PDB file of C-alpha atoms in Angstrom:
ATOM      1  CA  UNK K 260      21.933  21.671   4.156  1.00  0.00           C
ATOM      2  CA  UNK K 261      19.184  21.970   6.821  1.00  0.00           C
ATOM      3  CA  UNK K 262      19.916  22.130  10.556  1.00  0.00           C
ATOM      4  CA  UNK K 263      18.210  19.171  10.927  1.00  0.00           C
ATOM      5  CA  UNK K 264      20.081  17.205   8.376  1.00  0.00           C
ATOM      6  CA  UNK K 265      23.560  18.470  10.046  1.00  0.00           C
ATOM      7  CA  UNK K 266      22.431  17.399  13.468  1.00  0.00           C
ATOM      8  CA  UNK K 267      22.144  13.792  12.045  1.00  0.00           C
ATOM      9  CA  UNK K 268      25.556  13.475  12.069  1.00  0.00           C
ATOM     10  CA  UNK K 269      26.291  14.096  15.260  1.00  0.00           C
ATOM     11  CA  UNK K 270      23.569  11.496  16.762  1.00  0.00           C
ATOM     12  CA  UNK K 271      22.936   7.640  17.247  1.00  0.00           C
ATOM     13  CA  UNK K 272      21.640   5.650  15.050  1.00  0.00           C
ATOM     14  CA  UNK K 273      17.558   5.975  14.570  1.00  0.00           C
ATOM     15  CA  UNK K 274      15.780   3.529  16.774  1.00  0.00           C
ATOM     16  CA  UNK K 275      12.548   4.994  16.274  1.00  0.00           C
ATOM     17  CA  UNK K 276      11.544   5.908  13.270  1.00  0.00           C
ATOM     18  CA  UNK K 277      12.891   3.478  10.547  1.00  0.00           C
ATOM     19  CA  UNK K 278      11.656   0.421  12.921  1.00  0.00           C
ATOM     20  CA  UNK K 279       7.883   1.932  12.172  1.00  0.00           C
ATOM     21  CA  UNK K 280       8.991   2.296   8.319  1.00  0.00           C
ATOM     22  CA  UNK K 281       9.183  -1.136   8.178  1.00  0.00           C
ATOM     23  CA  UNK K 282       6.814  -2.061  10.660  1.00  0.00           C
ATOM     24  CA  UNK K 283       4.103  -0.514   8.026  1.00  0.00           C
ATOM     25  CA  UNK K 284       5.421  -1.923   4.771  1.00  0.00           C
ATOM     26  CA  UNK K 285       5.176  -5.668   6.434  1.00  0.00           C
ATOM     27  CA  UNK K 286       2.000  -5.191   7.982  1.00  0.00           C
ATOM     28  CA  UNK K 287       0.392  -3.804   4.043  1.00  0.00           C
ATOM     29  CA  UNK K 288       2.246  -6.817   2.972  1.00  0.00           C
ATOM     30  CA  UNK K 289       0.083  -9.050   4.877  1.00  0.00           C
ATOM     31  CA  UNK K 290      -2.863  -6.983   4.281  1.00  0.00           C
ATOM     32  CA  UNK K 291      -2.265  -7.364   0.969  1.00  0.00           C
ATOM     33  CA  UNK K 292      -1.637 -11.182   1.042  1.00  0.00           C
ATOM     34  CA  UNK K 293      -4.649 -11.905   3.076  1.00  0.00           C
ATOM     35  CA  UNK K 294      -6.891 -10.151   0.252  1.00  0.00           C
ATOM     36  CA  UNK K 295      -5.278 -12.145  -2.741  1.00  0.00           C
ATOM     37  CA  UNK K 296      -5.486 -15.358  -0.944  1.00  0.00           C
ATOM     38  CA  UNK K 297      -9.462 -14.459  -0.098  1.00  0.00           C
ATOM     39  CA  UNK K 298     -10.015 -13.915  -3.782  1.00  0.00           C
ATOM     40  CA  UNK K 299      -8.886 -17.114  -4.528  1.00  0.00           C
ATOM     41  CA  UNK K 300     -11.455 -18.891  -1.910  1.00  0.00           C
ATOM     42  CA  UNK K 301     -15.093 -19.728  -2.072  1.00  0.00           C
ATOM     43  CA  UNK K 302     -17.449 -16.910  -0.149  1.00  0.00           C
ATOM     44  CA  UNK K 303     -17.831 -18.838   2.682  1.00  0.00           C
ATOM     45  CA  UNK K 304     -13.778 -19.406   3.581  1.00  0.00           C
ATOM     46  CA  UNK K 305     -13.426 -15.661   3.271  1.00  0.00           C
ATOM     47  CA  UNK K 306     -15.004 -13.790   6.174  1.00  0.00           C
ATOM     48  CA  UNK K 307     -12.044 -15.430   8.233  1.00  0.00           C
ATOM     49  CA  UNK K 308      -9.182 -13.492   6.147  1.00  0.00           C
ATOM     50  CA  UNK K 309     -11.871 -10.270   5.920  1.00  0.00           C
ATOM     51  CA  UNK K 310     -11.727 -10.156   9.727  1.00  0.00           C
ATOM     52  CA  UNK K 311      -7.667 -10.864   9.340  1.00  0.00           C
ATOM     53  CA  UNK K 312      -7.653  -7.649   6.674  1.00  0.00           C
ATOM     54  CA  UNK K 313     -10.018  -5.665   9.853  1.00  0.00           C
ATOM     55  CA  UNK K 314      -7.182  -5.813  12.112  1.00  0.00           C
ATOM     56  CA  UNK K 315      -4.054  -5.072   9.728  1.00  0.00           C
ATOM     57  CA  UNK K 316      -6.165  -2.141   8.826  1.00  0.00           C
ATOM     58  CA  UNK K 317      -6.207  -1.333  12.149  1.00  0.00           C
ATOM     59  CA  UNK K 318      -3.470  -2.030  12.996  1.00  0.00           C
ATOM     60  CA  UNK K 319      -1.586   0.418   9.764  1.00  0.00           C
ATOM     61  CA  UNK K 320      -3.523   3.384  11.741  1.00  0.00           C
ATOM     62  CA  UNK K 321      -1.979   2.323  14.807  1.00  0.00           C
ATOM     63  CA  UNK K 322       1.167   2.503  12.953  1.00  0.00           C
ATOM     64  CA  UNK K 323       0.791   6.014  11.626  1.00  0.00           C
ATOM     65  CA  UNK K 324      -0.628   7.645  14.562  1.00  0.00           C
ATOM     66  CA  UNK K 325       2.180   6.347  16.058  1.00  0.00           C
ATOM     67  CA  UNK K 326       4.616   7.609  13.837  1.00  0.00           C
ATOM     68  CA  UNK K 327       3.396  11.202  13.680  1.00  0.00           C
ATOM     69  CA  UNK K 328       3.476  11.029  17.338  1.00  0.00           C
ATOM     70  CA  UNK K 329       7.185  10.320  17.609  1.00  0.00           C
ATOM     71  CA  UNK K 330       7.445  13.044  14.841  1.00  0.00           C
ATOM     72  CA  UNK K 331       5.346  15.732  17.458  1.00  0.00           C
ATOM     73  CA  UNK K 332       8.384  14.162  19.979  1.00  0.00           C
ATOM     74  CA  UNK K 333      11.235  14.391  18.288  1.00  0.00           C
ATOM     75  CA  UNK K 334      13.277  17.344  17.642  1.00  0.00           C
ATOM     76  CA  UNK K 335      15.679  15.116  15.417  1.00  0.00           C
ATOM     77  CA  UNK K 336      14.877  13.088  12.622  1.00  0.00           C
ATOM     78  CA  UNK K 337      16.295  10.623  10.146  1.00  0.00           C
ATOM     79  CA  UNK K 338      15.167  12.965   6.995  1.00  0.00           C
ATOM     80  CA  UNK K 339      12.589  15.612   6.616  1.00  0.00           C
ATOM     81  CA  UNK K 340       9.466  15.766   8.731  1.00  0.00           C
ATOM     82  CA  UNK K 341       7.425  16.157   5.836  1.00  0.00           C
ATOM     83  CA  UNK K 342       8.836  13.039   4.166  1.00  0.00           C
ATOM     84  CA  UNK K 343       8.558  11.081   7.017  1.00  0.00           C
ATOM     85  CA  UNK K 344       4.725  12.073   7.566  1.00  0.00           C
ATOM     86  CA  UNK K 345       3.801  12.011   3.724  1.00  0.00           C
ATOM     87  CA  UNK K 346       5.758   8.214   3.915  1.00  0.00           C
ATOM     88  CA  UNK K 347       3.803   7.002   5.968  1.00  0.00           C
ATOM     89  CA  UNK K 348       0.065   8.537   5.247  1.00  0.00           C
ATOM     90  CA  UNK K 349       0.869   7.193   1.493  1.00  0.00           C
ATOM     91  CA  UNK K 350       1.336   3.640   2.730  1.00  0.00           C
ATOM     92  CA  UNK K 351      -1.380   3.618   5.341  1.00  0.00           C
ATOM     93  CA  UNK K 352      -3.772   4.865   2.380  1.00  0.00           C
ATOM     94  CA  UNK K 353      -2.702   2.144   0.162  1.00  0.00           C
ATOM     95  CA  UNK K 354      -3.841  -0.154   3.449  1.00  0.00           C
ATOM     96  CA  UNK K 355      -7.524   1.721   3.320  1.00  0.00           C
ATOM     97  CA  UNK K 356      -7.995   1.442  -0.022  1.00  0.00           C
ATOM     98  CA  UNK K 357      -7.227  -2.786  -0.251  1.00  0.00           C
ATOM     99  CA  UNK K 358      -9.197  -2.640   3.329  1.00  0.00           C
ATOM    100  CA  UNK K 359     -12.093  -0.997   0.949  1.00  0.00           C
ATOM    101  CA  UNK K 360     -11.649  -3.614  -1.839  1.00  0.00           C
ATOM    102  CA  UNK K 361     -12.216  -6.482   0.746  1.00  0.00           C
ATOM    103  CA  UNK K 362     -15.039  -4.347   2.481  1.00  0.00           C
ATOM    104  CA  UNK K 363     -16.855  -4.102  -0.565  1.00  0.00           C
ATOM    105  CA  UNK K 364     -16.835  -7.897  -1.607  1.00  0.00           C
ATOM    106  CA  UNK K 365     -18.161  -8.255   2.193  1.00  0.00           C
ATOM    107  CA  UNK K 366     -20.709  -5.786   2.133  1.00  0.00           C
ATOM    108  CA  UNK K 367     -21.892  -6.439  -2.000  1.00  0.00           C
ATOM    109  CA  UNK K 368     -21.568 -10.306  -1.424  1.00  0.00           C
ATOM    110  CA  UNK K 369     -19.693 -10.710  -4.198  1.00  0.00           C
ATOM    111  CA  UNK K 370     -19.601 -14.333  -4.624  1.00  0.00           C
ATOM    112  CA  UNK K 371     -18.220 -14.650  -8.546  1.00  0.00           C
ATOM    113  CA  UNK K 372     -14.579 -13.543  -8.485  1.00  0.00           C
ATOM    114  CA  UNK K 373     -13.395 -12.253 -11.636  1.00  0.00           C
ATOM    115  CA  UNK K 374     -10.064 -13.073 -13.317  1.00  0.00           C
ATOM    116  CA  UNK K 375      -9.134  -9.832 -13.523  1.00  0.00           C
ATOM    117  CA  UNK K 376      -9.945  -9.018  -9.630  1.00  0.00           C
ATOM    118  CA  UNK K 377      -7.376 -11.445  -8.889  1.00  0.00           C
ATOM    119  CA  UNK K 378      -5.285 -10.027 -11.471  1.00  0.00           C
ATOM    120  CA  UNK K 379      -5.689  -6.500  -9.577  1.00  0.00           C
ATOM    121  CA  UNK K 380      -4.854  -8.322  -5.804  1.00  0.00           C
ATOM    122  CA  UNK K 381      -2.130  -9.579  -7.222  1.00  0.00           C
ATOM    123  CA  UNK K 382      -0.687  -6.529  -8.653  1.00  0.00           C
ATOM    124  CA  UNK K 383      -1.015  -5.033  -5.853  1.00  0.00           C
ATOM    125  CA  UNK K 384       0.619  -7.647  -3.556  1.00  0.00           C
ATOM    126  CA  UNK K 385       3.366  -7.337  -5.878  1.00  0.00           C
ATOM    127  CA  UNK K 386       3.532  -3.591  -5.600  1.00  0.00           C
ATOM    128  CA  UNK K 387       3.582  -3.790  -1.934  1.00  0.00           C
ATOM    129  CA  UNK K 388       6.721  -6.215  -1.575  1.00  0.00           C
ATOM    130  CA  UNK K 389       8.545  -3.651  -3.496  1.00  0.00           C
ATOM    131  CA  UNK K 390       7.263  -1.120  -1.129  1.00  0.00           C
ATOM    132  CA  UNK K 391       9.135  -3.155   1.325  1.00  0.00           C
ATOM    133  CA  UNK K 392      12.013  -3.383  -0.693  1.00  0.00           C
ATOM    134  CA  UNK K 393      12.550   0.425  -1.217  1.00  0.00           C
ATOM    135  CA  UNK K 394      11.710   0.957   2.986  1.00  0.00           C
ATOM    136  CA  UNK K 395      14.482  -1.354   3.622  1.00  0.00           C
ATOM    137  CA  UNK K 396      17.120   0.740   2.157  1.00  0.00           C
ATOM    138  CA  UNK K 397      16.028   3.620   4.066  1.00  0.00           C
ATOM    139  CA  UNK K 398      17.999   3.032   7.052  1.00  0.00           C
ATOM    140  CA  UNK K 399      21.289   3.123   5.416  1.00  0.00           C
ATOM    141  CA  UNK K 400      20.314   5.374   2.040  1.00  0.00           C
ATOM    142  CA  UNK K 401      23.884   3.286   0.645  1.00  0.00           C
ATOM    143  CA  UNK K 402      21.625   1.608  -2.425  1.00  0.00           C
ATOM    144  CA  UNK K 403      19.662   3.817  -3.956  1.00  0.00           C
ATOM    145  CA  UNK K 404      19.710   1.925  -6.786  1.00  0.00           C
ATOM    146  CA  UNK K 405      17.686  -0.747  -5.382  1.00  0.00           C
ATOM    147  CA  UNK K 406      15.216   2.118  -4.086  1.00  0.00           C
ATOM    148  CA  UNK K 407      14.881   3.133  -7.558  1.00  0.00           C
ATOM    149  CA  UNK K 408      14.385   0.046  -8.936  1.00  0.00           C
ATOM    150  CA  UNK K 409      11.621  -1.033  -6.751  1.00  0.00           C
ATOM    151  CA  UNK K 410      10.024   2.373  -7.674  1.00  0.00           C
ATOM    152  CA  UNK K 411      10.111   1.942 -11.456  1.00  0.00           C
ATOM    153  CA  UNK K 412       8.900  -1.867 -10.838  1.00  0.00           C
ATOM    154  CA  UNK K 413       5.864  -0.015  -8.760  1.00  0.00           C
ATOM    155  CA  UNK K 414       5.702   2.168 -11.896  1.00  0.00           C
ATOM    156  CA  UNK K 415       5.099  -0.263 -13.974  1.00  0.00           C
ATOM    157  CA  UNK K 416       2.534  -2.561 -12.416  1.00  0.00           C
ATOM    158  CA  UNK K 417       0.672   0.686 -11.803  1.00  0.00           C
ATOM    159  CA  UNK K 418       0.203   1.084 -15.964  1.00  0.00           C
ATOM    160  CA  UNK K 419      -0.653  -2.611 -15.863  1.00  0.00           C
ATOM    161  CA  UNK K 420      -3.122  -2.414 -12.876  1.00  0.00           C
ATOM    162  CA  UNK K 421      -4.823   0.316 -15.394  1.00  0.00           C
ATOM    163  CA  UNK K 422      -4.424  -1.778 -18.663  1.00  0.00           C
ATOM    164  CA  UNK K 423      -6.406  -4.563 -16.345  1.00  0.00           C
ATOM    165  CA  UNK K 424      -9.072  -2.132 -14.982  1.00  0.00           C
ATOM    166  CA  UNK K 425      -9.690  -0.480 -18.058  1.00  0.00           C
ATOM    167  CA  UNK K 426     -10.314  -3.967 -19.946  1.00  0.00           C
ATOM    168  CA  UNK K 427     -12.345  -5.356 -17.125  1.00  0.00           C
ATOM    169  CA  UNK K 428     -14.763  -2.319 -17.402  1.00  0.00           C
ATOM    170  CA  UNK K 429     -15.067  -2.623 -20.420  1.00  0.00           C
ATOM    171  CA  UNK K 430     -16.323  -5.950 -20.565  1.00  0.00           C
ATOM    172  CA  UNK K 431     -18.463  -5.313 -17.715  1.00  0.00           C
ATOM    173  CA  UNK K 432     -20.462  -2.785 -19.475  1.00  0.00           C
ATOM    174  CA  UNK K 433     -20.204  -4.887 -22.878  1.00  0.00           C
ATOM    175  CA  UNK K 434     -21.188  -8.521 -21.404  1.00  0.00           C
ATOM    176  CA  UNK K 435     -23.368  -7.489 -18.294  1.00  0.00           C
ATOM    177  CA  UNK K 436     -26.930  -7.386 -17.928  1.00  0.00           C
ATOM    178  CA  UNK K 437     -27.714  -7.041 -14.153  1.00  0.00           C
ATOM    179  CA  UNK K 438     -27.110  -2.912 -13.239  1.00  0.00           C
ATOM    180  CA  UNK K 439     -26.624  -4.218  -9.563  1.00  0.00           C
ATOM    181  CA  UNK K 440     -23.527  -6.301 -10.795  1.00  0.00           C
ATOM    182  CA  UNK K 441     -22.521  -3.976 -13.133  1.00  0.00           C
ATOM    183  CA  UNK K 442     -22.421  -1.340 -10.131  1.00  0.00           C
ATOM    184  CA  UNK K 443     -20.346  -3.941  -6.954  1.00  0.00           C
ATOM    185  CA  UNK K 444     -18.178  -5.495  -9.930  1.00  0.00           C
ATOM    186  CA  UNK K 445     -17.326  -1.849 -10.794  1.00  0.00           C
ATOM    187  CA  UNK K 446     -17.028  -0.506  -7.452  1.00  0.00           C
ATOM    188  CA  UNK K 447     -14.603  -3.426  -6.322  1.00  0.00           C
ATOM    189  CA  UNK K 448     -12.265  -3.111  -9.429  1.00  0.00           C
ATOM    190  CA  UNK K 449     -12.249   0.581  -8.803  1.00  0.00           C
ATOM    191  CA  UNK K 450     -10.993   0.455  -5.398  1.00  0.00           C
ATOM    192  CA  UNK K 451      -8.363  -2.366  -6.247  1.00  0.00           C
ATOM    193  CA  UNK K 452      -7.430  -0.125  -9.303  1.00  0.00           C
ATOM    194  CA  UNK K 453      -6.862   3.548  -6.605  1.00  0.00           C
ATOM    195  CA  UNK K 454      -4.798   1.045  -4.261  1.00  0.00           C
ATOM    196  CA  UNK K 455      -1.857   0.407  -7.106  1.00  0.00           C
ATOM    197  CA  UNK K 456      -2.354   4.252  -7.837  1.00  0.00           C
ATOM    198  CA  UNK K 457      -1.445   4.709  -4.405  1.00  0.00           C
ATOM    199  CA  UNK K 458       1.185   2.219  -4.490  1.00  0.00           C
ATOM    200  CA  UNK K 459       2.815   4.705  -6.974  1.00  0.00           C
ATOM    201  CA  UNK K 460       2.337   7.812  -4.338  1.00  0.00           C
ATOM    202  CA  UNK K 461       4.415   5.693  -2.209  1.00  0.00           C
ATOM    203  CA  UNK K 462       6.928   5.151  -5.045  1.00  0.00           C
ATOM    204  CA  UNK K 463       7.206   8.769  -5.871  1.00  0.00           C
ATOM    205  CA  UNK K 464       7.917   9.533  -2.073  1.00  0.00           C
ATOM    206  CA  UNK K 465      10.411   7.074  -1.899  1.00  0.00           C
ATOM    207  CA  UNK K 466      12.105   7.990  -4.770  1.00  0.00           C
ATOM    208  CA  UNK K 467      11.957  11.669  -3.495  1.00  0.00           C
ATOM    209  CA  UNK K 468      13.553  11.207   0.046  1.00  0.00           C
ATOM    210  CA  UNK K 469      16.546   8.858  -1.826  1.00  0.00           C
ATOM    211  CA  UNK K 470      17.260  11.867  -4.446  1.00  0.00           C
ATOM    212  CA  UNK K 471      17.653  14.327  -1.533  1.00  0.00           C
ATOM    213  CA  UNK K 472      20.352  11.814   0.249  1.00  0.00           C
ATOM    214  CA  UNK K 473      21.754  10.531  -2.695  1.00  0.00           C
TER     215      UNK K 473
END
């Protein structure tokens, strides 16, 4: 046992840390809401959920840099200092890369939105709730079992975010005529696609920090 994980017997409760946890996996959440309800919306009701998805984005750095500076100030901590700064830099990247998605669609002027880009932000919003799920049991570390079920529910949505992506490419490529649509139809299903793979970084982290307290 590390020095570090006898001392947290012998202190209060963690005010600091596990408040940010869950501060971050609320705030991706809503990042993550915002950008499936914009999908669903004609391009000119979007810009005011893109500017909405500016500031959570924002706001997830804020967040992290935040957390890593309680980490610099703090001599105790709830579980390893690694854990704690690779927890957090996973969920903040899933943050950038649905940020990117919504970017994208801003920037390419996507105005056609595919079923299967939908499909993809809602995958996504799904993986994130259970991203919430597994950073509630944190505090307490009493049910791992619903940690680990979250996880293998993240799992799993990331193999269907791929069955999705892979399909949608293909009928890009196979029904497509226009390279320029072909190249910001590919781009945004790409990006959607990385943020459920980094869903699954966040999983695997999880999962991690609740076999080493188990």
């Amino acid at each position: 046992m590390s020095i570090n994980s006898i001392f947290q017997f012998l202190v209060p409760k963690d005010k600091k840390f596990f408040p940010l946890f869950e501060e971050a996996s609320s705030n991706l959440i809503e990042l993550a809401s915002n950008l499936h309800e914009a999908v669903n919306l004609p391009l000119k009701e979007r810009e005011v959920l893109f500017q909405k998805i500016d500031a959570l984005e924002q706001k997830g750095e804020d967040i992290t840099r935040q957390t890593n500076l309680e980490l610099s100030r703090n001599f105790i901590t709830p579980f390893d200092r690694e854990d704690i700064h690779s927890l957090v830099t996973s969920i903040d990247n899933v943050a950038d890369n649905l940020h990117g998605a919504a970017s994208r669609m801003r920037l390419y002027h996507v105005d056609k939105i595919t079923k299967s880009i939908r499909k993809l932000t809602e995958i996504n919003l799904e993986a994130c709730q259970n991203i919430e799920v597994a950073v509630k049991e944190l505090k307490s570390l009493k049910n791992i079992k619903n940690i680990t079920q979250a996880c293998i529910k993240i799992n799993k949505l990331e193999n269907k975010s791929d069955s999705v992506y892979n399909k949608a490419v293909f009928e890009i490529f196979e029904n497509e005529t226009d390279a320029k649509n072909i190249i910001k139809y590919k781009e945004v299903l790409s990006v959607l696609e990385s943020a459920t793979d980094k869903c699954k970084s966040v999983a695997n982290i999880l999962e991690s920090i609740s076999v080493k307290h188990s």
